CSV table of C-alpha atoms and ligand atoms in Angstrom, one decimal:
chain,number,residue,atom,x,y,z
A,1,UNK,CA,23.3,-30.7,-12.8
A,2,UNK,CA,24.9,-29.4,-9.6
A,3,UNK,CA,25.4,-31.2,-6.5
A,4,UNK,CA,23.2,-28.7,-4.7
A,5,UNK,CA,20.7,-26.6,-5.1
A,6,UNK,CA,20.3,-23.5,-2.5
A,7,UNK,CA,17.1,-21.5,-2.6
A,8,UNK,CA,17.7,-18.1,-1.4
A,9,UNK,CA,20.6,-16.1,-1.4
A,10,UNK,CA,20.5,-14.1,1.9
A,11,UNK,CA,23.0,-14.5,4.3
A,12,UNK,CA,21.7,-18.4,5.0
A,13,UNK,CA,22.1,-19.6,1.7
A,14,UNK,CA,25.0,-17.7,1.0
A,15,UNK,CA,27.0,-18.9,4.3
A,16,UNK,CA,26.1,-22.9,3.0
A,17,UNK,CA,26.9,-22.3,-0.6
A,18,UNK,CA,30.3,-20.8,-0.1
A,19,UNK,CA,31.5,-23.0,2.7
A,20,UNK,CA,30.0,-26.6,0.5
A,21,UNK,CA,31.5,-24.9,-2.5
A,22,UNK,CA,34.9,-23.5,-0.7
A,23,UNK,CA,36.0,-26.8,1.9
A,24,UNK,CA,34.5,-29.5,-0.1
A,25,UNK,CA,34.4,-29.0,-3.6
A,26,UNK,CA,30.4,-29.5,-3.6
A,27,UNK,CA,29.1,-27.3,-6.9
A,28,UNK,CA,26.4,-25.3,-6.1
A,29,UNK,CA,23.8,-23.6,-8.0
A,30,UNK,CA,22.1,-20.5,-5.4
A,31,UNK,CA,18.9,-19.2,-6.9
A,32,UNK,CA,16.9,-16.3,-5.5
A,33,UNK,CA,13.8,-14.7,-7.0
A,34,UNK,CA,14.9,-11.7,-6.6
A,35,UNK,CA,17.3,-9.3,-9.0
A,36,UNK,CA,20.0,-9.2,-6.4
A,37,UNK,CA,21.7,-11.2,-4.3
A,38,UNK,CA,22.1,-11.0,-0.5
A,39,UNK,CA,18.4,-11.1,0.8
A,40,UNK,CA,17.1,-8.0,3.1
A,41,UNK,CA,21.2,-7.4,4.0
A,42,UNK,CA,21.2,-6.2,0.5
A,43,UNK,CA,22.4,-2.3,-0.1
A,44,UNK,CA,23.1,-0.4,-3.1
A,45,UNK,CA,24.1,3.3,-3.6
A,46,UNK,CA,21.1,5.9,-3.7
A,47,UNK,CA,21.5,7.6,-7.6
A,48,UNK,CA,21.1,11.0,-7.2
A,49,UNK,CA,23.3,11.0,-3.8
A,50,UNK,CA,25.6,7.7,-4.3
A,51,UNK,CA,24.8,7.6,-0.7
A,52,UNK,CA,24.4,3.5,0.7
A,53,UNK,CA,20.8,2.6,1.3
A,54,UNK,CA,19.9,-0.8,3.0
A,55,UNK,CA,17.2,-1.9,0.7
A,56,UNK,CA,15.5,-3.7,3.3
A,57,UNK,CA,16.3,-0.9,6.5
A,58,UNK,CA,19.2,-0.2,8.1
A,59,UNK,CA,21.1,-3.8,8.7
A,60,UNK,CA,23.9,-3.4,11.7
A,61,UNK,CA,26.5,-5.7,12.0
A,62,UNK,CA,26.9,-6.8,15.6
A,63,UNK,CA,28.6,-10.4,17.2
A,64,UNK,CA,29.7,-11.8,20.4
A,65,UNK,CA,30.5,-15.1,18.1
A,66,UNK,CA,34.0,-15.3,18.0
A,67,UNK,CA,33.8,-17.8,15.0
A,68,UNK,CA,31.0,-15.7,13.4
A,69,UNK,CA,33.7,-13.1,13.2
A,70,UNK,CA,36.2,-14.8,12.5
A,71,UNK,CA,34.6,-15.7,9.3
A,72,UNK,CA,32.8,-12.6,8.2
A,73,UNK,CA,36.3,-10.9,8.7
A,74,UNK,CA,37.1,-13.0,5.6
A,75,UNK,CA,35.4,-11.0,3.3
A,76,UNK,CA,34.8,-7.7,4.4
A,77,UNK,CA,36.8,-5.4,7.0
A,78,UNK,CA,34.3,-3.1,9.4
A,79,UNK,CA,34.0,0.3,9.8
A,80,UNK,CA,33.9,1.3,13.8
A,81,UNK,CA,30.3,2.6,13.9
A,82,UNK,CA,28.1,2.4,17.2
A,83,UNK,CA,24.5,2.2,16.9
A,84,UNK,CA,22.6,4.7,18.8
A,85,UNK,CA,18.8,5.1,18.8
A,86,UNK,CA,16.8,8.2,19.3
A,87,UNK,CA,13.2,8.7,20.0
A,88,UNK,CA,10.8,11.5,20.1
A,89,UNK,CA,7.9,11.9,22.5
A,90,UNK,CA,5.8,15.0,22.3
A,91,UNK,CA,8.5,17.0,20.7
A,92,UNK,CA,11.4,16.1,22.8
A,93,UNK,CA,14.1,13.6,21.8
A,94,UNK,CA,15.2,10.9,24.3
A,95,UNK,CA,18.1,8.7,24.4
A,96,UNK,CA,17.4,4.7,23.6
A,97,UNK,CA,17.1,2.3,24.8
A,98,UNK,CA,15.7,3.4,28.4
A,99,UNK,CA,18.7,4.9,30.3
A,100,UNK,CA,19.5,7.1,33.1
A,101,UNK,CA,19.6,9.9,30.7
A,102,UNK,CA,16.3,9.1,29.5
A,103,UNK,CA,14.9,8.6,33.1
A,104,UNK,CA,16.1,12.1,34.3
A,105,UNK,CA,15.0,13.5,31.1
A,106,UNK,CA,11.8,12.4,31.6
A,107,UNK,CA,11.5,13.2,35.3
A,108,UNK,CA,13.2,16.4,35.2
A,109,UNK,CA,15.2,15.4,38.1
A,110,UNK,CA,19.3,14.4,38.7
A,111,UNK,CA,18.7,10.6,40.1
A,112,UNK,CA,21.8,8.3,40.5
A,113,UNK,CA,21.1,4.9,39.7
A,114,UNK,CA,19.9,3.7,43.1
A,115,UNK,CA,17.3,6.2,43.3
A,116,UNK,CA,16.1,5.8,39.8
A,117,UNK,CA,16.0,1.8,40.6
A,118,UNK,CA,13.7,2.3,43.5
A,119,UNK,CA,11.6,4.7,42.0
A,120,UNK,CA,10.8,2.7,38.9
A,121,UNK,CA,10.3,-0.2,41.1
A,122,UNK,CA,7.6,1.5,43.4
A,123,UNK,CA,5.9,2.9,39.6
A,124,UNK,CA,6.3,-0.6,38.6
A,125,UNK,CA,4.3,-2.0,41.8
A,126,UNK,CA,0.9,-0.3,40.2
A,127,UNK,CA,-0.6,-3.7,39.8
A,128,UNK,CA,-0.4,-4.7,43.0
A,129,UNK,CA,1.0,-8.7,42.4
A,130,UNK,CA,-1.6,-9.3,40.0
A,131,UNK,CA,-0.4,-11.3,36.8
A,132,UNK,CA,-1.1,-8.9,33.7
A,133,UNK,CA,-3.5,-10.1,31.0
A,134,UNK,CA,-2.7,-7.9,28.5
A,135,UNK,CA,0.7,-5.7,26.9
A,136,UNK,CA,-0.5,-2.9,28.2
A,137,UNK,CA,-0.8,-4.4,31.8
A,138,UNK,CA,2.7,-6.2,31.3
A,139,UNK,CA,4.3,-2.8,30.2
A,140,UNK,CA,3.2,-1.2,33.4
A,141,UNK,CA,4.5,-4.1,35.4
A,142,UNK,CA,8.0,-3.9,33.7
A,143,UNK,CA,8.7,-0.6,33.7
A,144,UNK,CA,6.0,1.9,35.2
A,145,UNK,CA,3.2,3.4,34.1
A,146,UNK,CA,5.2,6.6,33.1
A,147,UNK,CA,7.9,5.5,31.0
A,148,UNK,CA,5.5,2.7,29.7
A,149,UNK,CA,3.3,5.3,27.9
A,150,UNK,CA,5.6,7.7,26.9
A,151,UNK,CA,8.0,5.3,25.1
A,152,UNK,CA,6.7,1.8,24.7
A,153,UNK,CA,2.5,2.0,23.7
A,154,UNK,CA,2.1,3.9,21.1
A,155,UNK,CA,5.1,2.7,19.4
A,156,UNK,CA,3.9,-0.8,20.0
A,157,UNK,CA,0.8,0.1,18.7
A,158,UNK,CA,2.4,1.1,15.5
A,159,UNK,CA,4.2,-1.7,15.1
A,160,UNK,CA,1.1,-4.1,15.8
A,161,UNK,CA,-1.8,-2.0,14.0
A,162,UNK,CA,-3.5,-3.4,17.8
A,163,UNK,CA,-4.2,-1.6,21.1
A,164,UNK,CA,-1.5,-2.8,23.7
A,165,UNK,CA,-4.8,-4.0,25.4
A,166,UNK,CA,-5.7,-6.8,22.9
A,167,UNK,CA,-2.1,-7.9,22.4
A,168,UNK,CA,-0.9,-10.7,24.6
A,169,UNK,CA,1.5,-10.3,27.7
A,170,UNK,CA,3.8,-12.8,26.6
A,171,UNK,CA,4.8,-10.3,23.5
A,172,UNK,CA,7.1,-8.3,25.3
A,173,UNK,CA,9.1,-10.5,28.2
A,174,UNK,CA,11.4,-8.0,29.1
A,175,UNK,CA,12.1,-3.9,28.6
A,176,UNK,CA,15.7,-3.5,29.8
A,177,UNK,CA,16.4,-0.2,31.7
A,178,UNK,CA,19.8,0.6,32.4
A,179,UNK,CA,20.8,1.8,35.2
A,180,UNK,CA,23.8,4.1,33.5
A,181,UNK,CA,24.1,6.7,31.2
A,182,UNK,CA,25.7,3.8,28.8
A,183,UNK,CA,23.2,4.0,25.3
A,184,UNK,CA,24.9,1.7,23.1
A,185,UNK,CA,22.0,-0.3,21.3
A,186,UNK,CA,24.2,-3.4,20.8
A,187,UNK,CA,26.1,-5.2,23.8
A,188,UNK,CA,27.7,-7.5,21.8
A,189,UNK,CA,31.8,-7.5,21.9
A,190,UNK,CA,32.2,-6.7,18.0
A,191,UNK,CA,30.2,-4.0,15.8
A,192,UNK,CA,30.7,-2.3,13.1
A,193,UNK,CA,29.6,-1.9,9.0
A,194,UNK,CA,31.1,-3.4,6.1
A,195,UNK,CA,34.3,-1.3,4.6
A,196,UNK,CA,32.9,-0.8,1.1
A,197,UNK,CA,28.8,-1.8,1.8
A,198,UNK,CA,27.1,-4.9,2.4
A,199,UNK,CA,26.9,-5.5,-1.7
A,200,UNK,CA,30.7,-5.9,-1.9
A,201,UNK,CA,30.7,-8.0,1.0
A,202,UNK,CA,28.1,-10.6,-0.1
A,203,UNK,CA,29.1,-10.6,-3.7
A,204,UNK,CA,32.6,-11.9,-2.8
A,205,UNK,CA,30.9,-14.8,-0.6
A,206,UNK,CA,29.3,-16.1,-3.6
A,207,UNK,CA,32.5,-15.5,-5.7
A,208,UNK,CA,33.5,-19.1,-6.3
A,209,UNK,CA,34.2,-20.8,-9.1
A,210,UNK,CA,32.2,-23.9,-8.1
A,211,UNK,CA,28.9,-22.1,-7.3
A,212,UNK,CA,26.5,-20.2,-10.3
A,213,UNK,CA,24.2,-18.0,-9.1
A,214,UNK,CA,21.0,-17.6,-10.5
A,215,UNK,CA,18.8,-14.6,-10.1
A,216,UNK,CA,15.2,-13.6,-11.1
A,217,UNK,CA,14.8,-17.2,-10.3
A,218,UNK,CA,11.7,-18.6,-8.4
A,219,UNK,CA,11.9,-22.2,-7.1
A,220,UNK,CA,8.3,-22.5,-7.3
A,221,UNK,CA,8.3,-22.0,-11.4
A,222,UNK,CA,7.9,-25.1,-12.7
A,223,UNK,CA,9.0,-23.5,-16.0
A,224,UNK,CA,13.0,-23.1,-14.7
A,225,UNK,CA,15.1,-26.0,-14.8
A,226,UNK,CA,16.1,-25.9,-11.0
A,227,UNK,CA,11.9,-25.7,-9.6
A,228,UNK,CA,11.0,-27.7,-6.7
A,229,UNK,CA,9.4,-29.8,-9.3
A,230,UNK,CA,12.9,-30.8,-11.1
A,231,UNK,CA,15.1,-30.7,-8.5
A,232,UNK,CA,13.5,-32.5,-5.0
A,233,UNK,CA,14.5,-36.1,-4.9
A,234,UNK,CA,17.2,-35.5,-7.2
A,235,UNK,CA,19.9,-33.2,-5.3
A,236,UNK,CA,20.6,-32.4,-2.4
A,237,UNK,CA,17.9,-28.8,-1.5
A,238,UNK,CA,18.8,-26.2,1.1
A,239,UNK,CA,15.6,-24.0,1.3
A,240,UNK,CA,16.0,-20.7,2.9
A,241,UNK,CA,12.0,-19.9,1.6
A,242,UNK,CA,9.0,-19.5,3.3
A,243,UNK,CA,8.3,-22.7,5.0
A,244,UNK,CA,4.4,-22.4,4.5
A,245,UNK,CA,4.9,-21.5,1.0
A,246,UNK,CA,7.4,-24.7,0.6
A,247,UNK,CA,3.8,-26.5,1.5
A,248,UNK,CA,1.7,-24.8,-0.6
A,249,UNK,CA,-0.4,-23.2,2.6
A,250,UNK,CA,-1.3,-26.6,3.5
A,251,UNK,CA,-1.5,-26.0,7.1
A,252,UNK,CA,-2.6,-22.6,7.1
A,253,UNK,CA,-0.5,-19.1,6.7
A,254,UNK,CA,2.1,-18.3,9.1
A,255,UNK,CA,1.7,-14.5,10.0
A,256,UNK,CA,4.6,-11.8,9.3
A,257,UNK,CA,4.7,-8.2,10.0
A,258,UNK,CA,6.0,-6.3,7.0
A,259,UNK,CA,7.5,-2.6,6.7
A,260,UNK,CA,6.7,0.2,4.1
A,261,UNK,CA,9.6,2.1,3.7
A,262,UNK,CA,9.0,5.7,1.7
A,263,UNK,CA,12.4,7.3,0.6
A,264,UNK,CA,13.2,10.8,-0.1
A,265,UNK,CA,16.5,12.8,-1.5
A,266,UNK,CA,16.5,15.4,0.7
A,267,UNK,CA,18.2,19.4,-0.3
A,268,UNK,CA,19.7,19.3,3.0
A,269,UNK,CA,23.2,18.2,4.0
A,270,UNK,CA,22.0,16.4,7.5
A,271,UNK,CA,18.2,15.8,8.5
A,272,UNK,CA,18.5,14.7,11.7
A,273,UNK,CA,21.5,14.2,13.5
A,274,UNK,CA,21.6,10.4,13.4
A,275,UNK,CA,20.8,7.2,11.9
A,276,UNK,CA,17.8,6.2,13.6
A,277,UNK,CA,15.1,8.1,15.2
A,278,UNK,CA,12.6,6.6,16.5
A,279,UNK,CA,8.6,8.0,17.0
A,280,UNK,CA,7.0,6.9,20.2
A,281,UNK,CA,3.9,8.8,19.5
A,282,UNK,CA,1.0,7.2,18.3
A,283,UNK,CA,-0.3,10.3,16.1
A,284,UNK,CA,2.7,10.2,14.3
A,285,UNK,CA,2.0,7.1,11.4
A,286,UNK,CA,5.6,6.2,10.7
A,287,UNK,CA,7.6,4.3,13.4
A,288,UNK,CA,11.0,5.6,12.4
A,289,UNK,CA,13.2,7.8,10.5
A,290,UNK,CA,16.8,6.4,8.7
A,291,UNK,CA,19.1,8.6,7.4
A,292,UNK,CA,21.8,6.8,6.2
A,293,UNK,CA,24.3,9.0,5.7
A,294,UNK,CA,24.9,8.6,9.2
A,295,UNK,CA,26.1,5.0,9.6
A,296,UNK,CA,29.3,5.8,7.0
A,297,UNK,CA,30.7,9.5,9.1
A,298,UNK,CA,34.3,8.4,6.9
A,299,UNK,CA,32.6,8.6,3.7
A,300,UNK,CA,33.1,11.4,1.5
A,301,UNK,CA,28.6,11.9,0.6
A,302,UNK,CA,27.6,15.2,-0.4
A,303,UNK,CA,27.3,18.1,1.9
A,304,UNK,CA,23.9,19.3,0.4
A,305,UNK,CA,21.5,16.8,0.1
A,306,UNK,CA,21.0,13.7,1.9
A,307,UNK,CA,18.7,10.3,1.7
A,308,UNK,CA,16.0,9.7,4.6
A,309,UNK,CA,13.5,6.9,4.6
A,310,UNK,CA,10.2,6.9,6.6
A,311,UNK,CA,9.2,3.1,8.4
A,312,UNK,CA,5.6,2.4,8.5
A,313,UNK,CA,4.8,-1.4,9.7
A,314,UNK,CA,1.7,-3.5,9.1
A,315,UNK,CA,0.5,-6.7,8.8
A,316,UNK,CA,1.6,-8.7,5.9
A,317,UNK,CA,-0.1,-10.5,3.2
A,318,UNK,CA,1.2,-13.3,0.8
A,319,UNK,CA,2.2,-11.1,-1.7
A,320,UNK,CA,4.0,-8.6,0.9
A,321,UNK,CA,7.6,-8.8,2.0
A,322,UNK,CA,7.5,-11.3,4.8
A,323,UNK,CA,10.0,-9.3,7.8
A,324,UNK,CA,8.8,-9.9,11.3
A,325,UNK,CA,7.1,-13.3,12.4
A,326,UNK,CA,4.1,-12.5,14.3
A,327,UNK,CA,4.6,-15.8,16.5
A,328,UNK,CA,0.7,-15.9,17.3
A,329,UNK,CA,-0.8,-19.5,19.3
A,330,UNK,CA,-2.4,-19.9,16.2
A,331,UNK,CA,0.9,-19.8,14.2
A,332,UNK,CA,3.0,-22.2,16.5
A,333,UNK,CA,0.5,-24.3,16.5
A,334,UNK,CA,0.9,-24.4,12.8
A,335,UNK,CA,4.8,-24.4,12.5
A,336,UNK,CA,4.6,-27.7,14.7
A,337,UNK,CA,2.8,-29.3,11.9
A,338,UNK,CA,4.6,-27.7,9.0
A,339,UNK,CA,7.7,-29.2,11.1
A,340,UNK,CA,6.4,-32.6,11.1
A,341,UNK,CA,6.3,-31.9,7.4
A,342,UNK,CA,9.9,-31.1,6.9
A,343,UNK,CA,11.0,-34.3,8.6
A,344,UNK,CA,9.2,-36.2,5.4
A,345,UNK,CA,11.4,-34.8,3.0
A,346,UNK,CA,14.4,-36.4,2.1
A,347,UNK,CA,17.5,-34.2,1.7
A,348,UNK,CA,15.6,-31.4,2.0
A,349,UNK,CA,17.0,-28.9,4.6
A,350,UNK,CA,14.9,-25.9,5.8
A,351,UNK,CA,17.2,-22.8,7.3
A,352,UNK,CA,17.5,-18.9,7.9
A,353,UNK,CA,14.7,-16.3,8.6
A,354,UNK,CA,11.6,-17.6,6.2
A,355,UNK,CA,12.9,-21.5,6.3
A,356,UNK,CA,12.2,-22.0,9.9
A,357,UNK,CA,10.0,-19.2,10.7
A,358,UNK,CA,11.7,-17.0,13.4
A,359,UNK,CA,13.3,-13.5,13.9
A,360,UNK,CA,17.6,-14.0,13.2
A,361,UNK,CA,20.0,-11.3,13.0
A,362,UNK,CA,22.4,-11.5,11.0
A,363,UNK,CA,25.2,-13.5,12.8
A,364,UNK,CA,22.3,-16.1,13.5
A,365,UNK,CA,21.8,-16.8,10.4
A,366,UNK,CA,25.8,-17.5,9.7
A,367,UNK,CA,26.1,-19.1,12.7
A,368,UNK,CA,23.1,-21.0,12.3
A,369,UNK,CA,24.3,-21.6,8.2
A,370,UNK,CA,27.8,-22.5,9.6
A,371,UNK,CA,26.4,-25.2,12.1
A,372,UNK,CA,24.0,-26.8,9.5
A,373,UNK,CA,27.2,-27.2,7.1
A,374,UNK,CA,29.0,-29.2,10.0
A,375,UNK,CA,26.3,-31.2,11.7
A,376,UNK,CA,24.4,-32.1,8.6
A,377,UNK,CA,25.3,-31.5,5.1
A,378,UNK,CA,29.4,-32.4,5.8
A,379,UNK,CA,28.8,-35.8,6.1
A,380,UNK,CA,26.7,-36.2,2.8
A,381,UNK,CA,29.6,-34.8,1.3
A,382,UNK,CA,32.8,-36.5,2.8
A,383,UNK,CA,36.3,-34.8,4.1
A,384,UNK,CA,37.5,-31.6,3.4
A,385,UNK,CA,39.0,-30.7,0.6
A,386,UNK,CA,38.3,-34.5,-0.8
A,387,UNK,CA,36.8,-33.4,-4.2
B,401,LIG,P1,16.8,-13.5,3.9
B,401,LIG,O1,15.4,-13.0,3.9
B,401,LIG,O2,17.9,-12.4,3.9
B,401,LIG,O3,17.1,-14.3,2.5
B,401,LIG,C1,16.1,-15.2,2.0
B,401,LIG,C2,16.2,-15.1,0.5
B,401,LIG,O4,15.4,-16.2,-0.1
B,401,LIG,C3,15.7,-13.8,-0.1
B,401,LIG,O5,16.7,-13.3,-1.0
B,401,LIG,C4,14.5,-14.3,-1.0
B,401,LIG,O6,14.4,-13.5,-2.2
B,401,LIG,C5,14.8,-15.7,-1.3
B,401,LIG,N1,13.7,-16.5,-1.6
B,401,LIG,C6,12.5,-16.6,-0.8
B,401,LIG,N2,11.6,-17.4,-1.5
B,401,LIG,C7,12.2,-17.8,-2.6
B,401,LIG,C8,11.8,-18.6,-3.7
B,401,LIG,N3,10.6,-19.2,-3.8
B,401,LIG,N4,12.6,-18.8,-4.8
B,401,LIG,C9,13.9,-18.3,-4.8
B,401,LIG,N5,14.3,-17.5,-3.8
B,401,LIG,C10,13.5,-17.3,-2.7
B,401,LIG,N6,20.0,-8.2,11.3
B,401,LIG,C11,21.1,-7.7,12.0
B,401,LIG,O7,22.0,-8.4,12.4
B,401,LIG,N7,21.2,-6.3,12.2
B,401,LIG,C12,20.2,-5.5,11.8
B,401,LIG,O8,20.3,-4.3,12.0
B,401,LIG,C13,19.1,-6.0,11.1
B,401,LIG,N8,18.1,-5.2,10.6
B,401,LIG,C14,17.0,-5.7,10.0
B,401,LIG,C15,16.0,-4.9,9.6
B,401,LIG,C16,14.8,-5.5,9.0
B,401,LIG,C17,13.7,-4.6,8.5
B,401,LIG,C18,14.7,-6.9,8.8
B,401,LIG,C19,13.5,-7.5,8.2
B,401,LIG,C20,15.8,-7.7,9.2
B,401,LIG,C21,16.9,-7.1,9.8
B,401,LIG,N9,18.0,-7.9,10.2
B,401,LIG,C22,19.0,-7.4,10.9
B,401,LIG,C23,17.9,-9.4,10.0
B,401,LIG,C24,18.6,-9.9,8.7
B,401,LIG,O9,18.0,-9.3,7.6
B,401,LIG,C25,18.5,-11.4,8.7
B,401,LIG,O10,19.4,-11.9,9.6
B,401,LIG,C26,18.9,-12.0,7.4
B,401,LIG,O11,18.0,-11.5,6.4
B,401,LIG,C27,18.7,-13.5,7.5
B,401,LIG,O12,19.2,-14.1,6.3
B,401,LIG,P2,18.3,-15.3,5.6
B,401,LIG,O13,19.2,-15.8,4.6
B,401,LIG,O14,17.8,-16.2,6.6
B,401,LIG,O15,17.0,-14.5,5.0
């Protein structure tokens, strides 16, 4: 038996088994139900193209944490790529996220930042004071009627399968405009892909001799030797699951958005210019449109044909790919008791994305993975380097 199981080997599990396994000798066994490692950061070369597809949509790498970088440096160099977002409203592309470019697009006009400031403030004004009861009303309020509708409601709509109208106000807190022709998507002080693709990067993490990985593995099969049913009470469990599921639904589901991604080779040598375009309209049923050929410019892909994937996001079910937590009242009011749950079971730690039911990028979940290693599971485990 190892020392400790992990369930799930996304970015969570993997951060906590290689750190246990690599600074204190712990031997862990990492399962995941799936047939890969790596969770939805997983990536794996399109056949026909040999073009790198993020399984799970386009995953970019982007950190202000200096110790986050520190340690994902330790297994994968980065590219220097720069996310930038397009959208298209009514047949014209704009630059994202809401910039002076976009604003004197829109407008038609050649505002400096002071004049686009006061204009959007007077558009904003519409409501007079009034608190907004709905999205749609909160939209206005943030950003103007204008831009509001052009780039915000339909694709909101999209995204929620609701009218902007019947969604709450407190879904949207904030729709930063800058005041600057500046349209890099991420602030944060390091970006950048993974060298040789995100498989390369999270197979070496789990490349230690004290950790077995195995795949195709649910923890909820009572039939495999490392189920919740053989293993809880015994070792040590870091669950990176669903925490509802962990339950058994006992206190109701917990609601996730989910994404349908359709993929097609395409007998062209560049579809669209960029990674990401976006589709604000709401007659248009897909949300966005990857082409990944985009995020690796210094690779040598084929100058005929290239890989494009079409985003269409709905509501999920139990049996969908949980992606986005819907964060209802409903659903905190259920993660409160689910986390009342979690404190009655013994060396059982709950962590990442599905574990603790809320939206993590990817250095959140290593930061996140790294902090539960120091603060919780180090001292079951003793000093460094002392097994
Ligand atoms: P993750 O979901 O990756 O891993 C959980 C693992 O647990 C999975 O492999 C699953 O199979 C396994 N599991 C679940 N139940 C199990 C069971 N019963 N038995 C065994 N195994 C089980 N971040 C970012 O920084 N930049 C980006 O651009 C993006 N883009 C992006 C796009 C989309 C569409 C999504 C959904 C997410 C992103 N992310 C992102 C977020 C990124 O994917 C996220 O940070 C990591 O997935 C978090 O890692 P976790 O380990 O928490 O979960």
């Amino acid at each position: 038996m190892a020392d400790v199981v992990v369930v799930g080997s996304g970015f969570f599990g993997l951060t906590v088994a290689e750190q246990l396994a690599s600074r204190y000798g712990v031997k862990v066994m990492l399962i995941d139900r799936r047939p890969h490692i790596g969770g939805n950061a997983y990536s794996e070369p399109e056949p026909e193209t040999g073009i790198e597809v993020h399984t799970y949509g386009t995953h970019l790498f982007h950190t202000s944490n200096e110790r986050v970088w520190e340690y994902v440096n330790r297994f994968t160099a980065f590219t220097n790529y720069v996310h930038r977002v397009y959208t298209t409203h009514q047949g014209e592309v704009f630059p994202m996220p809401i910039n002076l470019g976009t604003i004197n697009q829109f407008f038609r006009s050649a505002y400096g930042p002071e004049a686009a400031r006061a204009l959007i403030k007077e558009q904003a004004a519409e409501l007079g004071g009034k608190e907004p009861a709905n999205l749609d009303e909160q939209g206005v309020n943030l950003i103007g009627r204008p831009l509001y509708e052009a780039f915000i409601k339909g694709y909101t709509q999209k995204q929620w399968q609701t009218d902007p109208k019947d969604l709450p106000a407190s879904v949207i807190s904030r729709l930063p405009v800058r005041y600057t022709y500046d349209n890099r998507y991420f602030n944060d002080t390091y970006e950048g892909l993974p060298v040789d693709g995100y498989a390369a990067w999270l197979t070496r993490m789990a490349d230690h001799k004290n950790i077995e990985v195995r795949l195709d593995t649910d923890f909820f099969d009572a039939s495999q030797p490392f189920s919740k049913a053989a293993v809880v009470g015994q070792v040590p469990v870091i669950y990176t699951g669903a925490v509802d599921r962990y339950f058994d639904y006992s206190e109701g589901d917990l609601s996730w958005r989910t994404i349908d991604f359709e993929q097609e080779v395409l007998p062209v040598g560049d579809f669209q210019g960029t990674s990401v375009m976006n589709y604000a309209d709401p007659d248009i049923p897909y949300t966005r449109i990857l082409e990944f050929r985009h995020l690796h410019p210094e690779r040598d892909y084929p100058k005929d044909k290239t890989v494009v994937v079409k985003e269409y996001s709905r509501f999920a079910t139990r049996d969908d790919e949980p992606y986005y937590p819907v964060n209802t009242a409903a659903d905190r009011e259920r993660l409160a008791t689910y986390r009342d749950l979690m404190t009655g079971e013994k060396d059982v730690f709950f962590g990442g994305r599905l574990g603790t039911y809320q939206y993590l990028d990817m250095h959140m979940a290593i930061g996140s993975a790294l902090s539960m290693v120091d603060n919780k599971l180090a001292p079951m485990f003793g000093a460094e380097g002392s097994r």
